[in-house]
PDB file of C-alpha atoms in Angstrom:
ATOM      1  CA  MET A   1     -15.836 -11.536  -5.325  1.00 95.00           C
ATOM      2  CA  VAL A   2     -12.424 -11.709  -3.746  1.00 97.00           C
ATOM      3  CA  SER A   3     -12.128  -7.932  -3.321  1.00 96.00           C
ATOM      4  CA  GLU A   4     -15.182  -7.918  -1.003  1.00 97.00           C
ATOM      5  CA  TYR A   5     -13.880 -11.001   0.797  1.00 98.00           C
ATOM      6  CA  LEU A   6     -10.575  -9.213   1.417  1.00 98.00           C
ATOM      7  CA  LYS A   7     -12.257  -6.004   2.545  1.00 97.00           C
ATOM      8  CA  GLN A   8     -14.407  -7.872   5.076  1.00 98.00           C
ATOM      9  CA  ASN A   9     -11.628 -10.125   6.354  1.00 98.00           C
ATOM     10  CA  THR A  10      -8.932  -7.462   6.681  1.00 98.00           C
ATOM     11  CA  ALA A  11     -11.069  -4.716   8.236  1.00 97.00           C
ATOM     12  CA  GLU A  12      -9.482  -5.163  11.672  1.00 98.00           C
ATOM     13  CA  TYR A  13      -5.985  -4.865  10.138  1.00 97.00           C
ATOM     14  CA  HIS A  14      -6.995  -1.763   8.194  1.00 95.00           C
ATOM     15  CA  ASP A  15      -8.432  -0.189  11.352  1.00 95.00           C
ATOM     16  CA  ALA A  16      -5.258  -1.043  13.293  1.00 96.00           C
ATOM     17  CA  ALA A  17      -3.137   0.609  10.592  1.00 93.00           C
ATOM     18  CA  GLU A  18      -5.269   3.749  10.720  1.00 92.00           C
ATOM     19  CA  LYS A  19      -4.855   3.828  14.496  1.00 93.00           C
ATOM     20  CA  LEU A  20      -1.083   3.244  14.258  1.00 91.00           C
ATOM     21  CA  PHE A  21      -0.722   6.177  11.887  1.00 90.00           C
ATOM     22  CA  ASN A  22      -3.012   8.523  13.856  1.00 90.00           C
ATOM     23  CA  SER A  23      -5.252   8.907  10.813  1.00 89.00           C
ATOM     24  CA  GLU A  24      -7.905  10.829  12.720  1.00 90.00           C
ATOM     25  CA  LYS A  25      -5.332  13.646  13.134  1.00 93.00           C
ATOM     26  CA  ILE A  26      -5.163  14.015   9.355  1.00 91.00           C
ATOM     27  CA  PHE A  27      -8.771  15.116   9.149  1.00 88.00           C
ATOM     28  CA  ASN A  28      -8.805  17.353  12.200  1.00 89.00           C
ATOM     29  CA  ARG A  29      -5.622  19.010  10.926  1.00 88.00           C
ATOM     30  CA  THR A  30      -3.436  18.145  13.914  1.00 92.00           C
ATOM     31  CA  PHE A  31      -1.258  15.721  11.924  1.00 93.00           C
ATOM     32  CA  THR A  32       2.371  16.850  12.171  1.00 94.00           C
ATOM     33  CA  LEU A  33       5.370  16.500   9.906  1.00 94.00           C
ATOM     34  CA  GLU A  34       6.752  13.950  12.401  1.00 94.00           C
ATOM     35  CA  ASP A  35       3.529  11.923  12.043  1.00 93.00           C
ATOM     36  CA  TYR A  36       3.966  12.097   8.277  1.00 95.00           C
ATOM     37  CA  LYS A  37       7.590  10.966   8.501  1.00 94.00           C
ATOM     38  CA  LYS A  38       6.442   7.917  10.490  1.00 93.00           C
ATOM     39  CA  ILE A  39       3.806   6.952   7.939  1.00 94.00           C
ATOM     40  CA  ILE A  40       6.237   7.414   5.026  1.00 95.00           C
ATOM     41  CA  HIS A  41       9.010   5.475   6.783  1.00 94.00           C
ATOM     42  CA  THR A  42       6.716   2.565   7.618  1.00 94.00           C
ATOM     43  CA  ASN A  43       5.268   2.426   4.091  1.00 95.00           C
ATOM     44  CA  TYR A  44       8.806   2.611   2.719  1.00 95.00           C
ATOM     45  CA  LEU A  45       9.828  -0.433   4.762  1.00 95.00           C
ATOM     46  CA  MET A  46       6.706  -2.253   3.558  1.00 95.00           C
ATOM     47  CA  LEU A  47       7.549  -1.535  -0.085  1.00 96.00           C
ATOM     48  CA  LEU A  48      11.255  -2.257   0.376  1.00 96.00           C
ATOM     49  CA  HIS A  49      10.490  -5.696   1.767  1.00 95.00           C
ATOM     50  CA  SER A  50       7.614  -6.618  -0.524  1.00 97.00           C
ATOM     51  CA  GLU A  51       7.425  -4.858  -3.882  1.00 97.00           C
ATOM     52  CA  ASP A  52      10.033  -6.906  -5.773  1.00 95.00           C
ATOM     53  CA  LYS A  53       8.850 -10.136  -4.168  1.00 96.00           C
ATOM     54  CA  ILE A  54       5.244  -9.439  -5.155  1.00 97.00           C
ATOM     55  CA  PHE A  55       6.040  -8.438  -8.715  1.00 96.00           C
ATOM     56  CA  ASN A  56       8.408 -11.386  -9.213  1.00 95.00           C
ATOM     57  CA  SER A  57       5.706 -13.780  -7.971  1.00 96.00           C
ATOM     58  CA  LEU A  58       3.118 -12.692 -10.524  1.00 96.00           C
ATOM     59  CA  SER A  59       2.770 -14.362 -13.917  1.00 94.00           C
ATOM     60  CA  ASP A  60       2.908 -12.463 -17.190  1.00 93.00           C
ATOM     61  CA  LYS A  61      -0.893 -12.613 -17.308  1.00 92.00           C
ATOM     62  CA  TYR A  62      -1.101 -10.446 -14.192  1.00 95.00           C
ATOM     63  CA  ALA A  63       1.821  -8.249 -15.197  1.00 92.00           C
ATOM     64  CA  GLU A  64      -0.045  -7.221 -18.317  1.00 93.00           C
ATOM     65  CA  LYS A  65      -3.575  -6.964 -16.902  1.00 96.00           C
ATOM     66  CA  LEU A  66      -2.440  -5.030 -13.826  1.00 96.00           C
ATOM     67  CA  GLN A  67       0.024  -2.779 -15.692  1.00 93.00           C
ATOM     68  CA  LEU A  68       2.690  -3.645 -13.145  1.00 95.00           C
ATOM     69  CA  GLU A  69       5.260  -1.215 -14.530  1.00 92.00           C
ATOM     70  CA  GLU A  70       2.905   1.651 -13.695  1.00 94.00           C
ATOM     71  CA  ARG A  71       2.359   0.326 -10.167  1.00 96.00           C
ATOM     72  CA  LYS A  72       5.959   0.414  -8.934  1.00 96.00           C
ATOM     73  CA  LYS A  73       6.163   2.747  -5.973  1.00 97.00           C
ATOM     74  CA  LEU A  74       9.479   2.092  -4.203  1.00 96.00           C
ATOM     75  CA  SER A  75      11.394   4.722  -6.207  1.00 96.00           C
ATOM     76  CA  LEU A  76       8.612   7.240  -5.537  1.00 97.00           C
ATOM     77  CA  ILE A  77       8.648   6.753  -1.787  1.00 97.00           C
ATOM     78  CA  GLU A  78      12.456   6.957  -1.848  1.00 96.00           C
ATOM     79  CA  LYS A  79      12.037  10.495  -3.246  1.00 96.00           C
ATOM     80  CA  ASP A  80       9.761  11.258  -0.280  1.00 96.00           C
ATOM     81  CA  LEU A  81      12.393   9.862   2.106  1.00 95.00           C
ATOM     82  CA  GLU A  82      15.026  12.101   0.575  1.00 95.00           C
ATOM     83  CA  SER A  83      12.839  15.210   0.733  1.00 94.00           C
ATOM     84  CA  LEU A  84      12.109  14.451   4.405  1.00 95.00           C
ATOM     85  CA  SER A  85      15.799  13.766   5.168  1.00 92.00           C
ATOM     86  CA  LEU A  86      15.051  10.153   6.125  1.00 92.00           C
ATOM     87  CA  GLU A  87      17.567   7.421   5.340  1.00 88.00           C
ATOM     88  CA  ASN A  88      17.141   4.514   2.969  1.00 86.00           C
ATOM     89  CA  GLN A  89      17.603   1.128   4.604  1.00 85.00           C
ATOM     90  CA  THR A  90      18.367  -2.405   3.617  1.00 83.00           C
ATOM     91  CA  ILE A  91      16.022  -5.349   3.835  1.00 79.00           C
ATOM     92  CA  SER A  92      16.155  -6.624   7.402  1.00 82.00           C
ATOM     93  CA  HIS A  93      13.015  -8.692   7.983  1.00 80.00           C
ATOM     94  CA  PRO A  94      12.032 -11.948   6.304  1.00 84.00           C
ATOM     95  CA  LEU A  95       8.879 -11.587   4.250  1.00 91.00           C
ATOM     96  CA  GLU A  96       7.974 -14.252   1.735  1.00 94.00           C
ATOM     97  CA  PHE A  97       4.914 -14.988  -0.344  1.00 97.00           C
ATOM     98  CA  GLU A  98       4.235 -18.668  -0.982  1.00 96.00           C
ATOM     99  CA  ASN A  99       2.570 -18.207  -4.360  1.00 97.00           C
ATOM    100  CA  GLU A 100       0.969 -15.836  -6.819  1.00 97.00           C
ATOM    101  CA  HIS A 101      -2.257 -15.636  -4.813  1.00 98.00           C
ATOM    102  CA  GLU A 102      -0.464 -14.519  -1.653  1.00 98.00           C
ATOM    103  CA  ALA A 103       1.384 -11.923  -3.736  1.00 98.00           C
ATOM    104  CA  LEU A 104      -1.959 -10.611  -5.025  1.00 98.00           C
ATOM    105  CA  GLY A 105      -3.210 -10.328  -1.448  1.00 98.00           C
ATOM    106  CA  ALA A 106      -0.135  -8.343  -0.466  1.00 98.00           C
ATOM    107  CA  MET A 107      -0.617  -6.145  -3.500  1.00 98.00           C
ATOM    108  CA  TYR A 108      -4.173  -5.482  -2.309  1.00 98.00           C
ATOM    109  CA  VAL A 109      -2.708  -3.871   0.823  1.00 97.00           C
ATOM    110  CA  ILE A 110      -0.312  -1.700  -1.181  1.00 96.00           C
ATOM    111  CA  GLU A 111      -2.906  -0.624  -3.718  1.00 96.00           C
ATOM    112  CA  GLY A 112      -5.302   0.142  -0.875  1.00 93.00           C
ATOM    113  CA  SER A 113      -2.657   2.327   0.756  1.00 92.00           C
ATOM    114  CA  THR A 114      -2.400   4.218  -2.523  1.00 90.00           C
ATOM    115  CA  LEU A 115      -6.150   4.742  -2.622  1.00 88.00           C
ATOM    116  CA  GLY A 116      -6.149   6.044   0.954  1.00 88.00           C
ATOM    117  CA  GLY A 117      -2.921   7.915   0.325  1.00 90.00           C
ATOM    118  CA  ASN A 118      -4.548  10.027  -2.336  1.00 89.00           C
ATOM    119  CA  VAL A 119      -7.045  11.229   0.271  1.00 89.00           C
ATOM    120  CA  ILE A 120      -4.211  11.801   2.756  1.00 92.00           C
ATOM    121  CA  ALA A 121      -2.208  13.849   0.243  1.00 93.00           C
ATOM    122  CA  LYS A 122      -5.207  16.043  -0.596  1.00 92.00           C
ATOM    123  CA  GLN A 123      -5.999  16.624   3.065  1.00 92.00           C
ATOM    124  CA  LEU A 124      -2.416  17.297   4.166  1.00 94.00           C
ATOM    125  CA  SER A 125      -1.780  19.657   1.277  1.00 92.00           C
ATOM    126  CA  LYS A 126      -4.357  21.923   2.984  1.00 90.00           C
ATOM    127  CA  THR A 127      -2.718  21.508   6.411  1.00 91.00           C
ATOM    128  CA  GLU A 128      -0.290  24.022   7.864  1.00 89.00           C
ATOM    129  CA  GLY A 129       3.319  22.827   7.751  1.00 90.00           C
ATOM    130  CA  PHE A 130       2.951  20.681   4.627  1.00 94.00           C
ATOM    131  CA  ASP A 131       3.581  23.384   2.015  1.00 89.00           C
ATOM    132  CA  GLU A 132       6.925  21.890   0.947  1.00 89.00           C
ATOM    133  CA  VAL A 133       5.848  18.217   0.970  1.00 93.00           C
ATOM    134  CA  THR A 134       5.789  16.576  -2.468  1.00 90.00           C
ATOM    135  CA  PHE A 135       3.592  13.462  -1.868  1.00 95.00           C
ATOM    136  CA  ASN A 136       5.370  11.333  -4.499  1.00 96.00           C
ATOM    137  CA  PHE A 137       4.120   8.073  -2.973  1.00 96.00           C
ATOM    138  CA  PHE A 138       0.659   9.087  -1.806  1.00 94.00           C
ATOM    139  CA  GLY A 139      -0.028  11.042  -4.970  1.00 93.00           C
ATOM    140  CA  CYS A 140       1.503   8.496  -7.330  1.00 94.00           C
ATOM    141  CA  TYR A 141      -1.525   7.933  -9.550  1.00 95.00           C
ATOM    142  CA  GLN A 142      -2.823  11.510  -9.375  1.00 91.00           C
ATOM    143  CA  GLU A 143      -6.189  11.716 -11.177  1.00 92.00           C
ATOM    144  CA  ASN A 144      -5.868   8.035 -12.166  1.00 94.00           C
ATOM    145  CA  THR A 145      -6.161   6.774  -8.575  1.00 94.00           C
ATOM    146  CA  GLY A 146      -9.794   5.686  -8.955  1.00 93.00           C
ATOM    147  CA  PRO A 147      -9.321   3.973 -12.325  1.00 95.00           C
ATOM    148  CA  MET A 148      -6.144   2.184 -11.127  1.00 96.00           C
ATOM    149  CA  TRP A 149      -7.969   0.854  -8.032  1.00 96.00           C
ATOM    150  CA  LYS A 150     -10.961  -0.170 -10.131  1.00 96.00           C
ATOM    151  CA  ASN A 151      -8.699  -2.010 -12.592  1.00 97.00           C
ATOM    152  CA  PHE A 152      -6.922  -3.799  -9.747  1.00 97.00           C
ATOM    153  CA  LYS A 153     -10.201  -4.962  -8.176  1.00 97.00           C
ATOM    154  CA  GLU A 154     -11.636  -6.043 -11.536  1.00 97.00           C
ATOM    155  CA  VAL A 155      -8.572  -8.169 -12.317  1.00 97.00           C
ATOM    156  CA  LEU A 156      -8.702  -9.778  -8.861  1.00 97.00           C
ATOM    157  CA  ASP A 157     -12.426 -10.421  -9.090  1.00 98.00           C
ATOM    158  CA  THR A 158     -12.301 -11.939 -12.573  1.00 97.00           C
ATOM    159  CA  GLU A 159      -9.064 -13.938 -12.276  1.00 97.00           C
ATOM    160  CA  VAL A 160      -9.045 -15.314  -8.716  1.00 97.00           C
ATOM    161  CA  MET A 161     -11.229 -18.365  -8.181  1.00 97.00           C
ATOM    162  CA  GLU A 162     -13.074 -18.904  -4.917  1.00 97.00           C
ATOM    163  CA  GLU A 163     -10.876 -21.862  -3.938  1.00 98.00           C
ATOM    164  CA  ASN A 164      -7.921 -19.423  -3.827  1.00 98.00           C
ATOM    165  CA  TYR A 165      -9.543 -16.729  -1.671  1.00 98.00           C
ATOM    166  CA  ASN A 166      -7.846 -17.942   1.514  1.00 98.00           C
ATOM    167  CA  GLU A 167      -4.411 -17.768  -0.116  1.00 98.00           C
ATOM    168  CA  VAL A 168      -5.063 -14.210  -1.252  1.00 98.00           C
ATOM    169  CA  LEU A 169      -6.253 -13.350   2.259  1.00 98.00           C
ATOM    170  CA  SER A 170      -3.123 -14.969   3.707  1.00 98.00           C
ATOM    171  CA  GLY A 171      -0.914 -12.664   1.623  1.00 98.00           C
ATOM    172  CA  ALA A 172      -2.881  -9.587   2.671  1.00 98.00           C
ATOM    173  CA  LYS A 173      -2.648 -10.570   6.343  1.00 98.00           C
ATOM    174  CA  LYS A 174       1.107 -11.190   6.005  1.00 97.00           C
ATOM    175  CA  LEU A 175       1.710  -7.712   4.664  1.00 97.00           C
ATOM    176  CA  TYR A 176      -0.635  -6.015   7.125  1.00 97.00           C
ATOM    177  CA  THR A 177       1.077  -7.861   9.998  1.00 96.00           C
ATOM    178  CA  PHE A 178       4.456  -6.745   8.681  1.00 95.00           C
ATOM    179  CA  LEU A 179       3.263  -3.148   8.351  1.00 93.00           C
ATOM    180  CA  LEU A 180       1.857  -3.097  11.870  1.00 93.00           C
ATOM    181  CA  ASN A 181       4.998  -4.584  13.453  1.00 91.00           C
ATOM    182  CA  VAL A 182       7.878  -3.174  11.415  1.00 84.00           C
ATOM    183  CA  ASN A 183       8.779  -0.221  13.642  1.00 65.00           C
TER     184      ASN A 183
END
């Protein structure tokens, strides 16, 4: 199953992202609004540089099965930027996906950030100083977070053949590398 393959082979990237964003501070309630601005800004740049490219790379088959219209997040994170008084930017870094499989791998990173983001939003909403924060991006699926993640993994696992696993992994690594180096 490609979802397990991705989880195993991107663990070091996931751990590096958690370290970059000081994730441990979220759970011990020392995460600050400045920390949150950093995580939103970095995720914004990731979406700005990748979302359209990913969605444009996917065939109609994936668009339908993955409910792509419901998975668009750039406009949501732009609302977070505005509420945090952060500026929108233009695309400034080259980021390309060679094929549909790489795009699916990149989408794995984004959908994973949404899954983790739901936990972040719940935790920060209980943290002092976050009373006015709206969590448009991290709370995008609300109570549907689990089902949306499950649907994404099921589509990957049923549609991606083993001979394409490395291409999917390549796309995930590209987006993780971008995320970790964008600042």
